[in-house]
Coordinates of C-alpha atoms in Angstrom, one line a residue:
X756 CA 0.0 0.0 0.0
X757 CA 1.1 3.7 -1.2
X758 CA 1.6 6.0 1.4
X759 CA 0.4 8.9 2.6
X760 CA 1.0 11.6 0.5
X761 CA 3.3 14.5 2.4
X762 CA 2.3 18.1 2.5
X763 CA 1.8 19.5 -0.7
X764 CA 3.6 22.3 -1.6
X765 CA 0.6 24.9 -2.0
X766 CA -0.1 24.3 2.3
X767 CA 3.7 26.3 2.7
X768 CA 2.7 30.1 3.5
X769 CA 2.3 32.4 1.2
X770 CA 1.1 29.5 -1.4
X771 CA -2.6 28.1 -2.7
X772 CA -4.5 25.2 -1.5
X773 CA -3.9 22.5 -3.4
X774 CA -7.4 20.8 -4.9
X775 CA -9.1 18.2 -2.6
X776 CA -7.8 14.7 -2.8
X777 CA -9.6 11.3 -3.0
X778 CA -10.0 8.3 -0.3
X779 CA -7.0 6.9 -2.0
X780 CA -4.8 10.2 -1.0
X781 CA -4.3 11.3 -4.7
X782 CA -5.2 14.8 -5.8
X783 CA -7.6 15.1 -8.7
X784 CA -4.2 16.3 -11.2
X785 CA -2.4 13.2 -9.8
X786 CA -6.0 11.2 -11.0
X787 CA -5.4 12.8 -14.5
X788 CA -2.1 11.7 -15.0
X789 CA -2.2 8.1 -13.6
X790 CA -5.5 7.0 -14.8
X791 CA -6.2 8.1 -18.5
X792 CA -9.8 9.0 -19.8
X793 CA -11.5 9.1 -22.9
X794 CA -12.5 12.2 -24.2
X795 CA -16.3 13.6 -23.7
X796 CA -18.2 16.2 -25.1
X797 CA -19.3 18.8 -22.1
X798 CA -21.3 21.8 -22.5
X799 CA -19.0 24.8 -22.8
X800 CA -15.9 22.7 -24.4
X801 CA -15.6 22.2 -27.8
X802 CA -15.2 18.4 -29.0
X803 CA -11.5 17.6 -29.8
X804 CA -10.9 16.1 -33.5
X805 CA -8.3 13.7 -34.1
X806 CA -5.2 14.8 -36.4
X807 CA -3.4 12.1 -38.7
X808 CA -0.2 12.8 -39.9
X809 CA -0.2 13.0 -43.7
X810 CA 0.6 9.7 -45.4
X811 CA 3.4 11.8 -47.7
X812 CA 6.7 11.9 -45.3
X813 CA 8.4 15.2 -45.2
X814 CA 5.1 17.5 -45.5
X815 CA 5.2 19.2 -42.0
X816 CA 2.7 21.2 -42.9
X817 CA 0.4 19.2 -44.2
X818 CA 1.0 16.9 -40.7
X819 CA -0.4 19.7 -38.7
X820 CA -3.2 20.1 -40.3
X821 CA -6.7 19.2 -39.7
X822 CA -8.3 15.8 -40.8
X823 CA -11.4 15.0 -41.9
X824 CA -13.5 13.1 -39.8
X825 CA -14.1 10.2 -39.7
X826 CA -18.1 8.8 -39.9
X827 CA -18.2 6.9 -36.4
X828 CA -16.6 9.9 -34.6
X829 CA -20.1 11.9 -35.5
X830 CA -22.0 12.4 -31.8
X831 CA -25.4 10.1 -31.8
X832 CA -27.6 10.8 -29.1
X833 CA -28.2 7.5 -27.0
X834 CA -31.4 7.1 -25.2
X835 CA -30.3 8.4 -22.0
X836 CA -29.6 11.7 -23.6
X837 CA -25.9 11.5 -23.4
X838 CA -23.5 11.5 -26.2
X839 CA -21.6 8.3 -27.7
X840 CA -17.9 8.4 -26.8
X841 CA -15.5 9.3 -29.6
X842 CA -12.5 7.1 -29.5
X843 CA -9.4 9.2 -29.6
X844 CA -6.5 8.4 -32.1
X845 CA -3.3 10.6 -31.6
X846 CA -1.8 11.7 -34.6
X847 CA 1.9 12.2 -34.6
X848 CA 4.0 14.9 -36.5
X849 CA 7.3 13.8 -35.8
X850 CA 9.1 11.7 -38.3
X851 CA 11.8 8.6 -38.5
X852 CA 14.8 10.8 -38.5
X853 CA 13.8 13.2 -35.2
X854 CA 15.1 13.0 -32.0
X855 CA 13.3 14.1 -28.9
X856 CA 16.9 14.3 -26.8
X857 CA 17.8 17.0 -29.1
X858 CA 15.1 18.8 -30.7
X859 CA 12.6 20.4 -27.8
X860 CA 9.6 20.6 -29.9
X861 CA 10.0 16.3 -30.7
X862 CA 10.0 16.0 -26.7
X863 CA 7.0 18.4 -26.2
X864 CA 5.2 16.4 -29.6
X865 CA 5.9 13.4 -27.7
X866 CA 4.6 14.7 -24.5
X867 CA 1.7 16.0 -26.0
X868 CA 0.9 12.4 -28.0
X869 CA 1.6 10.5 -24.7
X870 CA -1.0 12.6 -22.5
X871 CA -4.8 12.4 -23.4
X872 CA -6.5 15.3 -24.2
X873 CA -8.7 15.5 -21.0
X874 CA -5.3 15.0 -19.4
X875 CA -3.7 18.2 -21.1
X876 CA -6.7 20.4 -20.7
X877 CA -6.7 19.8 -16.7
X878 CA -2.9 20.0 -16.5
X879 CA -3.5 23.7 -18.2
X880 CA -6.2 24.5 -16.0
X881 CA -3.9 23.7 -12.6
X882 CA -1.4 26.3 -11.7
X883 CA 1.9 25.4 -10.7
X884 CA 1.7 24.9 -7.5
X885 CA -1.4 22.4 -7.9
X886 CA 1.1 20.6 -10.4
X887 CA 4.0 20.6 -8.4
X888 CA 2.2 19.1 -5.6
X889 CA 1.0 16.1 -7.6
X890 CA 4.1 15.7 -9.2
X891 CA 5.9 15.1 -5.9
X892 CA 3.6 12.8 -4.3
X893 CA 3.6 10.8 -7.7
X894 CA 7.6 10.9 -7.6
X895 CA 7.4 9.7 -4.0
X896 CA 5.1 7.2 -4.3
X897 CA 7.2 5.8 -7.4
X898 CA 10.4 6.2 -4.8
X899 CA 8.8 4.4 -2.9
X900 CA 7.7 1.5 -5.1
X901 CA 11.2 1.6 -6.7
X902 CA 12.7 0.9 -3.3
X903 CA 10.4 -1.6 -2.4
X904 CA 11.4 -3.3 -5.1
X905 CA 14.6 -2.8 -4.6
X906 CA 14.3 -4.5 -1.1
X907 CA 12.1 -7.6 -3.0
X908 CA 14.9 -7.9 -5.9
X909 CA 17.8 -7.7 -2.6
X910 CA 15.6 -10.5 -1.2
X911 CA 14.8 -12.8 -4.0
X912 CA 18.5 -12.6 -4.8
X913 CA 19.4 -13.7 -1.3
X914 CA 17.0 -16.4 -1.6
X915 CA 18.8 -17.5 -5.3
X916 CA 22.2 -17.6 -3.8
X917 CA 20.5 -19.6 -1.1
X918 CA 19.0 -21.8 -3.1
X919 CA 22.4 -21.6 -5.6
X920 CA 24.6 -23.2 -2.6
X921 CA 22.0 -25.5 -2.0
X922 CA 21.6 -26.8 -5.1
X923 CA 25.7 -26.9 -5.0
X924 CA 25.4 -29.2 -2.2
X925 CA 22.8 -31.4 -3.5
X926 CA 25.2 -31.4 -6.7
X927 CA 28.4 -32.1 -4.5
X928 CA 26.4 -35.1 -2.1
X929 CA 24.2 -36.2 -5.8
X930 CA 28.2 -36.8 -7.3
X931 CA 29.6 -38.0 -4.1
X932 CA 26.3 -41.0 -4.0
X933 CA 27.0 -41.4 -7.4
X934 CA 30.2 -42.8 -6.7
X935 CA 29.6 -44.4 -3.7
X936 CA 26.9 -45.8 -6.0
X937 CA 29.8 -46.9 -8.5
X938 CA 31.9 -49.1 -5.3
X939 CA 29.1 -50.6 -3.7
X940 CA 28.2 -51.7 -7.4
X941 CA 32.1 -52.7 -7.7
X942 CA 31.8 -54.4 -4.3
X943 CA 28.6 -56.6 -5.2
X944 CA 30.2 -57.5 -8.2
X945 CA 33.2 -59.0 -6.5
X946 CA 30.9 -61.3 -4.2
X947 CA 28.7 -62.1 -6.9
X948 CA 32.0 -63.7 -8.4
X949 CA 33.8 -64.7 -5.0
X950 CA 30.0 -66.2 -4.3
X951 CA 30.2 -68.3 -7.6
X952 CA 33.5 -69.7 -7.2
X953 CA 32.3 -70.5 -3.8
X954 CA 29.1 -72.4 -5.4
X955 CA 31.8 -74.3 -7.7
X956 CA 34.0 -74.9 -5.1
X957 CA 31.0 -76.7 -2.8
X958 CA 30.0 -78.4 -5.9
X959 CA 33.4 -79.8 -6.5
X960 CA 33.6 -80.6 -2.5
X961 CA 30.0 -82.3 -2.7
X962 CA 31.2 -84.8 -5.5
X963 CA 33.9 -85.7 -3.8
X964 CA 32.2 -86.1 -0.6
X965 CA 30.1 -88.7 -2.7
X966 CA 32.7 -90.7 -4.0
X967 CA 34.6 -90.8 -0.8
X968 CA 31.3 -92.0 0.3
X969 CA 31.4 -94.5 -2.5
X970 CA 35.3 -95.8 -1.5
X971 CA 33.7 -95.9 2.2
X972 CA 31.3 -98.1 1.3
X973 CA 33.3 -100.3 -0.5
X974 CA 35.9 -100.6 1.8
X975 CA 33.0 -101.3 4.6
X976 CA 31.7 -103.6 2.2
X977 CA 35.5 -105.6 2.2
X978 CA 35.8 -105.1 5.7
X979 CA 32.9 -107.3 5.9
X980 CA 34.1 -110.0 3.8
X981 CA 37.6 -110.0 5.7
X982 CA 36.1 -110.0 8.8
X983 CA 33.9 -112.8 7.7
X984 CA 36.5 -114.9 6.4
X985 CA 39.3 -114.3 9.6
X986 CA 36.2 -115.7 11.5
X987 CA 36.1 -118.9 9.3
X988 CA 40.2 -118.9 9.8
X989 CA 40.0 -118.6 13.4
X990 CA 37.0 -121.6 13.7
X991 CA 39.5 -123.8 11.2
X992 CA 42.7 -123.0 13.2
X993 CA 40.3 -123.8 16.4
X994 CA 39.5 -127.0 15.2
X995 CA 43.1 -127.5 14.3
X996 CA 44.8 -126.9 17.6
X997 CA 42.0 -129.6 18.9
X998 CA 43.2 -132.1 16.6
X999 CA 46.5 -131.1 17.3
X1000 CA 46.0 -131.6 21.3
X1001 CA 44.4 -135.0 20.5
X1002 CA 47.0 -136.1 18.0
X1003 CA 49.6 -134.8 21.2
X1004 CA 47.9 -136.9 23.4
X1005 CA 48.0 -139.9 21.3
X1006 CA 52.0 -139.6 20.0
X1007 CA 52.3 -139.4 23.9
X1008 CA 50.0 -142.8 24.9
X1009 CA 52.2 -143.8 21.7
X1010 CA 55.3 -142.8 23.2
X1011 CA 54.7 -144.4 26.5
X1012 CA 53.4 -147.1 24.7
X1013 CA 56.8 -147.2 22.9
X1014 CA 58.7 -147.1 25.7
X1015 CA 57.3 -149.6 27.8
X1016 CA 57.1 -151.9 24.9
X1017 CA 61.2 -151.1 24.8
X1018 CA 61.5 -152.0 28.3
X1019 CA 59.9 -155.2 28.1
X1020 CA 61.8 -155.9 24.9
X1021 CA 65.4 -155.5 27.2
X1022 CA 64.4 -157.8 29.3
X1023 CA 63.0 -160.3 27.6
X1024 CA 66.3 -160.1 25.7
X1025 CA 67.8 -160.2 28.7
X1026 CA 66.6 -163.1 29.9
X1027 CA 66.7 -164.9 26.4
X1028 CA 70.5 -163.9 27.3
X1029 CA 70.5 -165.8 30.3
X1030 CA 69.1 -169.2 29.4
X1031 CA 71.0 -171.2 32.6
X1032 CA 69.7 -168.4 35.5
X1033 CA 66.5 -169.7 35.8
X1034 CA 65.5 -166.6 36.4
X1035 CA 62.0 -165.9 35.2
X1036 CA 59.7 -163.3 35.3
X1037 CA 55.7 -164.4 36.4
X1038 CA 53.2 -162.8 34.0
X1039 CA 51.3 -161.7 37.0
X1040 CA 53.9 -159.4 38.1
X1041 CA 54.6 -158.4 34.2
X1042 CA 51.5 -157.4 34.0
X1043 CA 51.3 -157.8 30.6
X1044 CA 51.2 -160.6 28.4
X1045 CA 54.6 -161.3 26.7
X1046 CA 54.0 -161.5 23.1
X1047 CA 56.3 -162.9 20.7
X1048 CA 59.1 -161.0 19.4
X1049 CA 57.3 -161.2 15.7
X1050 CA 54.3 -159.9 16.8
X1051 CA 55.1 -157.4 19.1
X1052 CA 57.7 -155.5 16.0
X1053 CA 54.4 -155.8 13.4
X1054 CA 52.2 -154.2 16.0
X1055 CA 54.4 -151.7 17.1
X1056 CA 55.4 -150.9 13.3
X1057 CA 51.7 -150.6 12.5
X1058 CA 51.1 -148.2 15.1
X1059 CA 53.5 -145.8 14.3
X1060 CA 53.0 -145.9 10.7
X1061 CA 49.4 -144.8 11.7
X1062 CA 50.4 -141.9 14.1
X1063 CA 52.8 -140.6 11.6
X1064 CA 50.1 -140.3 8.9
X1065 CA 48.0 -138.7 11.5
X1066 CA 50.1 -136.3 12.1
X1067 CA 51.6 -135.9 8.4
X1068 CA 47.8 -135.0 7.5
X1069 CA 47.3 -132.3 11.1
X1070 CA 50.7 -130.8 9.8
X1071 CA 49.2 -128.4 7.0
X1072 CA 46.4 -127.9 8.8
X1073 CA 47.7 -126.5 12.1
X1074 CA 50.2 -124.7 9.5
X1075 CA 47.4 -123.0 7.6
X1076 CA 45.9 -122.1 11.2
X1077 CA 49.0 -120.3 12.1
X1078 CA 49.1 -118.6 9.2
X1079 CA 45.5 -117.3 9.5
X1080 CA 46.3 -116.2 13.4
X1081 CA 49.5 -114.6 12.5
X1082 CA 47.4 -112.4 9.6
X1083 CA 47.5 -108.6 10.4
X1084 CA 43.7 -107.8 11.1
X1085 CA 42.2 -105.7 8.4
X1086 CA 42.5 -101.7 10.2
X1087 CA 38.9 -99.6 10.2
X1088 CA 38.6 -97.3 8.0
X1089 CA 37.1 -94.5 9.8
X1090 CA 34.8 -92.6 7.6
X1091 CA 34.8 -89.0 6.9
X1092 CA 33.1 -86.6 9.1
X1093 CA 29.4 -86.0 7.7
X1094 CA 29.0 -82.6 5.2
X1095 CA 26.9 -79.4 6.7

């Protein structure tokens, strides 16, 4: 909002009041020259015409001269009694090669087009210190717009250079994500591979896990067998030594058999020897009967024969138990710890 208007010049002593002003705080000249009005007939002024420049450049004279009107610029009564406004169309008498910083009478020309005619006519009417008035309070109130808008333009650069650094730092963390971006990107792309070779490797470590499973098995699988058959060894070399006791026991009933059959034999021989002793030995107190020295070498022969093939045929056997007791047992193989 404008403000006030400051005490117009004509208030000073020794000057005029100035003419009374609106609600808005603007004097009736001020009115004239900020808002522009059509020109109406009134009683008492005479209707303005419009000039036209003359369409021939260079004719000055002709330029300032009158035009002939136009037919819609003719006043019609309307039905309220009033007369139709005449649209105004300035005619200019400058031309292409003037200059209104140099020549005075292109600035007033220029003057005179810019300003309506209403606007002129009251301008000539006010005296100078009516127009000096308005013509400061416009001039301050355009001060004061100007440096209001000074203080927005001040402000909404502030606000860019604001916004400038901030969009810097956006730029500066937008780059700095953008490559953070790039090594987690570089990153994932290493343990996609590392996870891969990873995969293989467990892939690799799952087959062999299966044949070692495989081998396990198989060696289980002989274990078995070799476990089965040092059983069947042991029960052979078992029934072996058995045979082997009994066969002892009878090459020793042999033996003693031997013997005693010797000792009788030495003294029978004896006593063959010894024909004129008369020394004879009962059979009661022999205790066996005395057979003839025939006999006694078949039987003897035949029993020994027997005991030798006894044990000729005992000897591999007892041999081939050995053997199988004396075989290393067949070691466990433990197998491998189960796969997570």
């Amino acid at each position: 909002m404008a403000p006030p208007c400051p005490v117009p010049i004509s208030q000073v002593p020794d000057r005029r009041e100035a003419p009374n002003s609106d609600q808005g705080g603007r004097t009736s000249a001020d009115l004239a020259l900020a808002r522009p009005t059509s020109t109406t007939q009134r009683s008492g002024q005479p209707s303005t015409r419009p000039q036209f420049p003359s369409s021939e450049p260079g004719n000055s004279q002709e330029a300032t001269g009158s035009a002939a009107p136009r037919p819609a610029e003719a006043g019609l009564a309307g039905p309220s009694g009033l007369q139709e406004r005449v649209p105004y169309a300035p005619g200019w008498a400058v031309f292409e090669g003037d200059s209104a910083l140099d020549n005075v009478q292109v600035a007033r020309e220029v003057l005179r087009v810019a300003l309506l005619p209403a606007d002129q006519a009251k301008i000539r009417s006010m005296n100078y210190g009516e127009f000096m008035d308005s013509a400061i309070c416009s001039s301050i109130r355009r001060l004061h717009e100007t440096e209001t808008m000074i203080h927005i333009i001040q402000d909404y650069r502030d606000r860019a250079r604001r916004h400038q650094r901030g969009r810097e730092e956006a730029e500066t963390k937008f780059l700095a994500s953008e490559a953070e971006q790039k090594v987690l990107q570089a990153k994932l792309g290493a343990a996609e591979d590392e996870v891969r070779t990873l995969v293989a490797e467990l892939e690799e470590e799952k087959g062999a896990h299966s044949l070692t499973r495989s081998e396990v098995r198989a060696a289980e699988a002989r274990r078995t067998e070799a476990e089965s058959s040092l059983a069947i060894r042991e029960q052979e070399v078992g029934e072996a030594r058995i045979k082997v006791r009994d066969l002892e026991i009878r090459l020793l009933d042999v033996q003693s058999l031997l013997a005693d059959r010797e000792r009788e034999i030495k003294i029978l021989e004896r006593s063959l020897l010894q024909p004129g002793a008369g020394v004879e030995i009962p059979e009661a107190e022999a205790g066996v009967e005395v057979p003839t020295s025939g006999g006694t070498d078949q039987e003897g022969q035949a029993e020994e024969g027997e005991i030798v093939l006894e044990v000729t045929e005992a000897a591999p056997k007892a041999t081939v138990g050995a053997s199988a007791a004396e075989e290393p047992a067949v070691p466990e193989v433990a197998g491998p710890e189960p796969f997570v």
